[in-house]
Tab-separated table of C-alpha atoms and ligand atoms in Angstrom:
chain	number	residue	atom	x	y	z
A	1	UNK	CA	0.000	0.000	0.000
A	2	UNK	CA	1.130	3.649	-1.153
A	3	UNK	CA	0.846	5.527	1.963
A	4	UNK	CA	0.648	8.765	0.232
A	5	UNK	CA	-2.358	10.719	-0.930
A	6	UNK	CA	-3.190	9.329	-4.886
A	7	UNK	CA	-5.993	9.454	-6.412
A	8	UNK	CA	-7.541	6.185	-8.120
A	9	UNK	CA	-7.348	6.249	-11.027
A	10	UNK	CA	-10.198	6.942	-13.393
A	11	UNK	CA	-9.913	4.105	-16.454
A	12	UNK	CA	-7.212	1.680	-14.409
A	13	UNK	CA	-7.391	-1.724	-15.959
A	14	UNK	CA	-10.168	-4.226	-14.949
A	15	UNK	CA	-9.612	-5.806	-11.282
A	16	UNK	CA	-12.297	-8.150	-11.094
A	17	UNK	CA	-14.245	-9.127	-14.329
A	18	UNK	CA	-17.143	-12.014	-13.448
A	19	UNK	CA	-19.334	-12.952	-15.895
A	20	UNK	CA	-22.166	-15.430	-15.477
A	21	UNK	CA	-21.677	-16.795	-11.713
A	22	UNK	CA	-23.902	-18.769	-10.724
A	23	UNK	CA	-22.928	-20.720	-6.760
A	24	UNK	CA	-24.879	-23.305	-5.035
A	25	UNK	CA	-25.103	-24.102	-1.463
A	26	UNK	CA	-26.779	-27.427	-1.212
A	27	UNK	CA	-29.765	-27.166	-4.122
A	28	UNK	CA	-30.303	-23.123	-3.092
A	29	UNK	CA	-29.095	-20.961	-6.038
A	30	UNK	CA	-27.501	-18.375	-3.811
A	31	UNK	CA	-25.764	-16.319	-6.350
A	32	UNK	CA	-27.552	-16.356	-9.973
A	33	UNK	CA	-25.869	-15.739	-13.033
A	34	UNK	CA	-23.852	-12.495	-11.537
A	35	UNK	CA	-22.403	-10.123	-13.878
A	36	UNK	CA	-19.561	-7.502	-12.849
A	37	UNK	CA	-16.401	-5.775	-13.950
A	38	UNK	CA	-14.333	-3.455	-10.844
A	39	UNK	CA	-11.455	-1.727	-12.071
A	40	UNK	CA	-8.379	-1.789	-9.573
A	41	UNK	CA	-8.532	1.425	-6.840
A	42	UNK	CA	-12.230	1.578	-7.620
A	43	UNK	CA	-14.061	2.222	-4.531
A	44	UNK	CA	-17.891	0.149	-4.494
A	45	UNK	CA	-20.374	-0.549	-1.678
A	46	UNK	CA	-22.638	-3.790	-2.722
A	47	UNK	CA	-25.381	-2.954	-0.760
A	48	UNK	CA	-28.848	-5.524	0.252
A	49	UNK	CA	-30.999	-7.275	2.981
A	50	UNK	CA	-29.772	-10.027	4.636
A	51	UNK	CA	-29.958	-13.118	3.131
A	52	UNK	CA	-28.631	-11.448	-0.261
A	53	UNK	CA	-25.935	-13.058	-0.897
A	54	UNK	CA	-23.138	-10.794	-0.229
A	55	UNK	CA	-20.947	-12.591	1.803
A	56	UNK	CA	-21.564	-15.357	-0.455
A	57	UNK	CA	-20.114	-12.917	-3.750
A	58	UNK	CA	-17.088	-12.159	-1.176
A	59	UNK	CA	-16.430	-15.213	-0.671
A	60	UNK	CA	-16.484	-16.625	-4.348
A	61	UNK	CA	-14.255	-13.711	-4.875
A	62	UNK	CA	-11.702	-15.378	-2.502
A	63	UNK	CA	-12.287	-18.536	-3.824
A	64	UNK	CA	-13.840	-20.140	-0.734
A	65	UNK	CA	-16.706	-20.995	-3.162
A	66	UNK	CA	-16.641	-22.100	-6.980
A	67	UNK	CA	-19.425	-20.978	-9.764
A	68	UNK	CA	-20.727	-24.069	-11.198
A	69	UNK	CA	-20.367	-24.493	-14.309
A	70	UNK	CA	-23.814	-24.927	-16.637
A	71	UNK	CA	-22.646	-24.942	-20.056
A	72	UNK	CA	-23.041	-21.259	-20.653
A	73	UNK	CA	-20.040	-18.966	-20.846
A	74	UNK	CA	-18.544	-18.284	-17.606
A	75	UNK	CA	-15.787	-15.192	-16.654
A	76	UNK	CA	-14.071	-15.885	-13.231
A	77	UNK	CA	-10.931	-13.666	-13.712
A	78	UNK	CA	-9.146	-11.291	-11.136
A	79	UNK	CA	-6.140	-8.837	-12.694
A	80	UNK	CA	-6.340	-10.521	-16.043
A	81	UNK	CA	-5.904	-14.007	-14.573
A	82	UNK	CA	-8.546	-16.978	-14.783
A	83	UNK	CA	-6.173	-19.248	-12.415
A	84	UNK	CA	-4.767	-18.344	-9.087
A	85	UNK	CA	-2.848	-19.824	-6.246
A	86	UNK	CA	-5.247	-19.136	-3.219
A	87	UNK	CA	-2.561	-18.005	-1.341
A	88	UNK	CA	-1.511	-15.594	-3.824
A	89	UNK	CA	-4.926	-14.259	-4.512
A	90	UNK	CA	-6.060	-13.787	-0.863
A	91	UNK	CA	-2.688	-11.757	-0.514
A	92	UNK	CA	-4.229	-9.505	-3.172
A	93	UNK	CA	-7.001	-8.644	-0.503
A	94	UNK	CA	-7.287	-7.213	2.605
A	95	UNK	CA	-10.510	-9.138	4.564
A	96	UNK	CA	-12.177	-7.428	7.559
A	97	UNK	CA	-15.500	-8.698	8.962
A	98	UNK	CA	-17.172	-8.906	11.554
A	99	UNK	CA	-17.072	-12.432	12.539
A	100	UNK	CA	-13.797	-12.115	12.130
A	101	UNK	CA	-12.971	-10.434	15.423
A	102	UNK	CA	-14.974	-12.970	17.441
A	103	UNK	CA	-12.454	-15.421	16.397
A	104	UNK	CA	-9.390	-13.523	18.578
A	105	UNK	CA	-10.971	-14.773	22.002
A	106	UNK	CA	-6.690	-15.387	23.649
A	107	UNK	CA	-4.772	-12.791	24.835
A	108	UNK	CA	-3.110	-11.880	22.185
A	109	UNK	CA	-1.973	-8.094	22.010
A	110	UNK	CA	-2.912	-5.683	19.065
A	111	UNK	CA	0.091	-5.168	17.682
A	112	UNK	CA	0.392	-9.576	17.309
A	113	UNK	CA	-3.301	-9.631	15.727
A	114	UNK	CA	-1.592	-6.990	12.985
A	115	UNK	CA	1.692	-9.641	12.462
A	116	UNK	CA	-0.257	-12.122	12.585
A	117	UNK	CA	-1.586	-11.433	9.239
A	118	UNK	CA	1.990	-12.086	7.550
A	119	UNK	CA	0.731	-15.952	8.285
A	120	UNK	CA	-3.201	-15.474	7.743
A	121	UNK	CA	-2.855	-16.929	11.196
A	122	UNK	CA	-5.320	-15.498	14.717
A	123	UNK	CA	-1.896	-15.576	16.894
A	124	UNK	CA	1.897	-15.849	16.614
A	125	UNK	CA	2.430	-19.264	17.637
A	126	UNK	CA	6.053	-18.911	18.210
A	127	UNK	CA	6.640	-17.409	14.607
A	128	UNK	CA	9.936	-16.026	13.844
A	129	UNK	CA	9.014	-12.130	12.835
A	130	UNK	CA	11.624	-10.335	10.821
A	131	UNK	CA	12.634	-7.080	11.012
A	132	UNK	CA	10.921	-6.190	8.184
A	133	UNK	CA	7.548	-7.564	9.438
A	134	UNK	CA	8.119	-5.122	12.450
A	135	UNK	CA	8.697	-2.348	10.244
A	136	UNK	CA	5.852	-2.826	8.359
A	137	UNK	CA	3.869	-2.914	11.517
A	138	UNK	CA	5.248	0.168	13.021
A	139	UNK	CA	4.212	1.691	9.790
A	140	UNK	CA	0.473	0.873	9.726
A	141	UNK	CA	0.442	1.431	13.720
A	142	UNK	CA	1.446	4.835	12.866
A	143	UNK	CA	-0.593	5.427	9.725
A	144	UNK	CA	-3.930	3.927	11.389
A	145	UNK	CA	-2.885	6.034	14.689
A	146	UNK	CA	-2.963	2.974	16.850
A	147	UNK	CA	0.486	2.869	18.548
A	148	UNK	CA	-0.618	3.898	21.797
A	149	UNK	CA	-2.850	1.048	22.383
A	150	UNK	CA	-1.096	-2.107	20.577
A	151	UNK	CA	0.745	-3.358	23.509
A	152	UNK	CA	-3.287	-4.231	24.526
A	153	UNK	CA	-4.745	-7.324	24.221
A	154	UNK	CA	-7.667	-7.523	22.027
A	155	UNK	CA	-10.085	-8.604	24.696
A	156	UNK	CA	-9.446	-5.614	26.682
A	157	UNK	CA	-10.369	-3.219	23.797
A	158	UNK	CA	-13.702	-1.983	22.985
A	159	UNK	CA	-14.683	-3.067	19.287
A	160	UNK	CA	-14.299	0.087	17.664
A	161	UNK	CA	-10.493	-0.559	18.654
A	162	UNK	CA	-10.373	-3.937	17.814
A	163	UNK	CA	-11.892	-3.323	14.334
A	164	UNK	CA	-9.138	-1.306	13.621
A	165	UNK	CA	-6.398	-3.459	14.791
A	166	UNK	CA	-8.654	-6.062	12.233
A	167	UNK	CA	-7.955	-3.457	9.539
A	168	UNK	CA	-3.951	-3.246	10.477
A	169	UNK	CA	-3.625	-7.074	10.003
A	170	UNK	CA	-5.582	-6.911	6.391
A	171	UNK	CA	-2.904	-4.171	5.351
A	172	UNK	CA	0.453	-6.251	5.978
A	173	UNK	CA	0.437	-7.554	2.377
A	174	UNK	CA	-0.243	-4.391	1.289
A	175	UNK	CA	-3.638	-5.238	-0.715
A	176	UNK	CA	-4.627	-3.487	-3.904
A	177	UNK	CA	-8.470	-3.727	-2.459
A	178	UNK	CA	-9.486	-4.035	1.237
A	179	UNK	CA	-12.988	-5.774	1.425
A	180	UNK	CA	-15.525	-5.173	4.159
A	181	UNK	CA	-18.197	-7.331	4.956
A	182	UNK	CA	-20.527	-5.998	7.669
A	183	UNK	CA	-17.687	-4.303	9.124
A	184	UNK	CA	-19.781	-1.652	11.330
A	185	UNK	CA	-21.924	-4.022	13.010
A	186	UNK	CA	-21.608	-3.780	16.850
A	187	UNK	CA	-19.749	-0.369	17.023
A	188	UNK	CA	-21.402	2.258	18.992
A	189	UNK	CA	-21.361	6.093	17.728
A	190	UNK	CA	-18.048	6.892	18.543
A	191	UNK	CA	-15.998	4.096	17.389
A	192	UNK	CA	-18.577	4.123	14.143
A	193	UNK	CA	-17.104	8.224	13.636
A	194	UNK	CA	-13.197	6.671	13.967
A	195	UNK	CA	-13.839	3.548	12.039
A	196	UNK	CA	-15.175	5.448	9.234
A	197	UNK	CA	-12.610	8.585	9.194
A	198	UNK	CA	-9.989	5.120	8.930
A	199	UNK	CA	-11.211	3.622	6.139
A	200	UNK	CA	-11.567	6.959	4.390
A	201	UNK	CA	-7.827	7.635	5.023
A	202	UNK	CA	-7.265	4.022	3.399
A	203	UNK	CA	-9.637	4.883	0.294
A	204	UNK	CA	-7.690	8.212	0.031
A	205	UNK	CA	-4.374	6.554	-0.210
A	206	UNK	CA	-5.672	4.609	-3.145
A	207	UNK	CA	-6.101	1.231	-1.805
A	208	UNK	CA	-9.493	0.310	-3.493
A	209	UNK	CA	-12.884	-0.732	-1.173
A	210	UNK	CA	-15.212	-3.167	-1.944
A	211	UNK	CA	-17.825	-2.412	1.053
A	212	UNK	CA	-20.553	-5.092	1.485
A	213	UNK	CA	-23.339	-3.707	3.713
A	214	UNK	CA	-26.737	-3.430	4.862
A	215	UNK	CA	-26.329	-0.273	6.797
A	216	UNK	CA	-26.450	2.927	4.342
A	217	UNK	CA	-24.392	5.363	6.399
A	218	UNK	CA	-21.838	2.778	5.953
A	219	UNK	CA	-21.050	3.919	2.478
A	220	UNK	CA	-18.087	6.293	3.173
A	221	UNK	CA	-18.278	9.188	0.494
A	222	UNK	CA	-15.444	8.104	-1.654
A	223	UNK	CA	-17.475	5.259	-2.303
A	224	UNK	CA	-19.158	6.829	-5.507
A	225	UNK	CA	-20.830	3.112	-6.983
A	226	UNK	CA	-23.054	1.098	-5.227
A	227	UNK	CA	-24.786	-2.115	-6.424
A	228	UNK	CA	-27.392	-3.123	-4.878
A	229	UNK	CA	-28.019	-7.092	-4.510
A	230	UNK	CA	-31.410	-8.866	-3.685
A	231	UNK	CA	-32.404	-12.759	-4.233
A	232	UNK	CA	-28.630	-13.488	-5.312
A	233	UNK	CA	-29.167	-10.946	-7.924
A	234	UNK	CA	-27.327	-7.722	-8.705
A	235	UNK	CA	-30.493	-5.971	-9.173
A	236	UNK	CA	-29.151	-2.371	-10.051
A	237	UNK	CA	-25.328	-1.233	-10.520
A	238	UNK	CA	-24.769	2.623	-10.598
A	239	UNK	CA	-23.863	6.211	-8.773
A	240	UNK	CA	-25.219	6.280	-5.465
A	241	UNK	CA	-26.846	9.394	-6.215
A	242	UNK	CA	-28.486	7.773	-8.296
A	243	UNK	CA	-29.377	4.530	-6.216
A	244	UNK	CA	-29.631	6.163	-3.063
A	245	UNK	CA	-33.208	7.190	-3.095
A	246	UNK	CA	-36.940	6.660	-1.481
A	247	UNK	CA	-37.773	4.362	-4.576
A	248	UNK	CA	-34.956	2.087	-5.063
A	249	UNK	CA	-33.755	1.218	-1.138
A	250	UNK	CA	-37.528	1.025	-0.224
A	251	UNK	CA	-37.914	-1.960	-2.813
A	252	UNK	CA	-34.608	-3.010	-1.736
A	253	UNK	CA	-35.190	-3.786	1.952
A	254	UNK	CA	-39.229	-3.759	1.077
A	255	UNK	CA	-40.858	-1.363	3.371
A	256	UNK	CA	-41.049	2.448	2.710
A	257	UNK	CA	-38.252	4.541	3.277
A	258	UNK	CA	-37.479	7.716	3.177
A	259	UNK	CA	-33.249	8.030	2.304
A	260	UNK	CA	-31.723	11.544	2.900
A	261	UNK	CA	-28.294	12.903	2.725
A	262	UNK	CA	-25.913	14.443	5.139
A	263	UNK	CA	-22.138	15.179	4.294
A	264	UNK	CA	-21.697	13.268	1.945
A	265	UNK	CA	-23.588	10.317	4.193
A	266	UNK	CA	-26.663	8.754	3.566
A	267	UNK	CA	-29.489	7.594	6.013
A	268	UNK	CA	-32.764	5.868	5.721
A	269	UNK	CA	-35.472	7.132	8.099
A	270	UNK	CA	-39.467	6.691	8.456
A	271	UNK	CA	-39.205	2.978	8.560
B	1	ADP	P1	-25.790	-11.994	3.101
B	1	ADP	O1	-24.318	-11.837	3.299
B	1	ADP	O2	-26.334	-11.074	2.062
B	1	ADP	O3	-26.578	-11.912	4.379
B	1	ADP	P2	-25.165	-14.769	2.568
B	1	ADP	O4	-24.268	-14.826	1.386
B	1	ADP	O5	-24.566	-14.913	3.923
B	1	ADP	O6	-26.069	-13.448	2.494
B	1	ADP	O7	-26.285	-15.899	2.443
B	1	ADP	C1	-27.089	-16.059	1.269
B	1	ADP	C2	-27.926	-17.308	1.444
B	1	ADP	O8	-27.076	-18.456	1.441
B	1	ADP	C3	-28.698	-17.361	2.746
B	1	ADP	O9	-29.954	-17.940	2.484
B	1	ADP	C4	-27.866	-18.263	3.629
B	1	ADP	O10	-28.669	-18.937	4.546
B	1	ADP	C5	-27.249	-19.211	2.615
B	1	ADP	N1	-25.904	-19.694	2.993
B	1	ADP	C6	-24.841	-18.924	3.263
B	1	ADP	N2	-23.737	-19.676	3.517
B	1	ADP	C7	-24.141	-20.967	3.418
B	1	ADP	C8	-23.484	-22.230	3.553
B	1	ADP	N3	-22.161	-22.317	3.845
B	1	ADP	N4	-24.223	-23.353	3.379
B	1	ADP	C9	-25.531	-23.280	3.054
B	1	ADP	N5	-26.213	-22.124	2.890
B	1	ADP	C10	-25.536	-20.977	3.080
């Protein structure tokens, strides 16, 4: 990751291009016959009740699912590739969710949950860190503005800490997108206000987002395209200015809303 302020770039060449995925679990048809193309720094929140199918995209993303393949023409292909290591591909990504922190129940201390991602491990285990790894941690300690509080272990911080320590250990490879799944949920008003002003600072630096929420203020405002997914379906792909209204999140989440924005934030109210 490019620490400095750049902006992303406006025709960058295609990051993820799916065409046609369809994924199974069981006999459900949880995603059907998905079409998208992100370009590489592009920022996008994929937006949709729960139950969507989100998690389920991000996941076929990472290759934790497969589309199956039904005789018609499929497109699986991330940076102009079609076959990956895993390894290699998940290093491409940053992952933050919110399950994710319920899985650091030891005491382990912030600044070990952020080294910890060099081995896509939840603890050290005795690894041997370089000094390299420990300069790359000072670094996103510093950038995030975390350093005071990473001798800590994780179950004595509040969430809105923990998330970002969560965040840290997604930047050690240095992804070219950091992907969000739920990643507000459980954070009061506070650590919501420093979570977001984070992942703003990471959007900023050009690291693309891929945002996958149900929660509207959520959308940071350098998130400019949202998609929003229903039934395992991208149902409409566009600016959110566009998207963001009375008409289109009411059918989303199907009851009658009344969407506003604030700041370059976006609420839903009369529900
Ligand atoms: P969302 O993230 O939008 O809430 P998910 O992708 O988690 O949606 O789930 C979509 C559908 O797939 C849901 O009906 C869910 O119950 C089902 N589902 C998710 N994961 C699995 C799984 N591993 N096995 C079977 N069904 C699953």
């Amino acid at each position: 990751m490019d620490f400095t302020t750049t902006p992303a770039p406006d025709k960058a060449s295609p990051f993820i291009e799916f065409d046609n995925i369809t994924v199974f679990h069981g006999e459900k048809k949880v995603l059907d016959a998905l079409s998208v193309m992100l370009r590489q720094g592009e920022n996008v929140a994929i937006l949709g009740p729960n139950g969507a199918g989100k998690s389920t995209f991000i996941k076929t993303i990472l290759r934790e699912f497969y589309p199956c393949l039904d005789g018609n023409k499929v497109t699986f292909r991330i940076c102009g590739k079609d076959v990956w290591d895993v390894f290699d591909l998940r290093s491409a990504f940053g992952v933050v969710s919110n399950d994710l922190q319920f899985t650091f129940t030891r005491q382990i201390t912030g600044r070990e949950v952020i080294l910890s991602g060099f081995f896509s491990s939840i603890g050290l285990f005795n690894r041997e860190i370089t000094p390299e790894m420990d300069r790359k941690a000072d670094d996103i300690l510093a950038f995030l503005e975390i350093g005071h509080i990473c001798d800590r272990p994780m179950t004595e911080m509040s969430s809105g800490e923990a998330r970002r320590f969560l965040i840290g250990r997604a930047m050690v490879h240095d992804p070219e997108v950091l992907i969000l799944d739920e990643p507000t949920n459980s954070l009061d008003l506070h650590a919501l206000h420093a979570f977001r002003q984070t992942i703003r600072k990471i959007a900023q630096s050009g690291t693309g987002i891929i945002l996958v929420t149900h929660n509207l203020q959520d959308i940071i405002p350098e998130i400019s395209r949202v998609i929003l997914m229903k039934n395992g379906r991208f149902e409409h792909d566009g600016p959110k200015e566009t998207l963001l209204t009375d008409r289109y999140i009411g059918h989303l989440f199907e009851v009658p809303v009344h969407v506003k924005e604030e700041n370059g934030y976006y609420y839903a109210t009369g529900y």
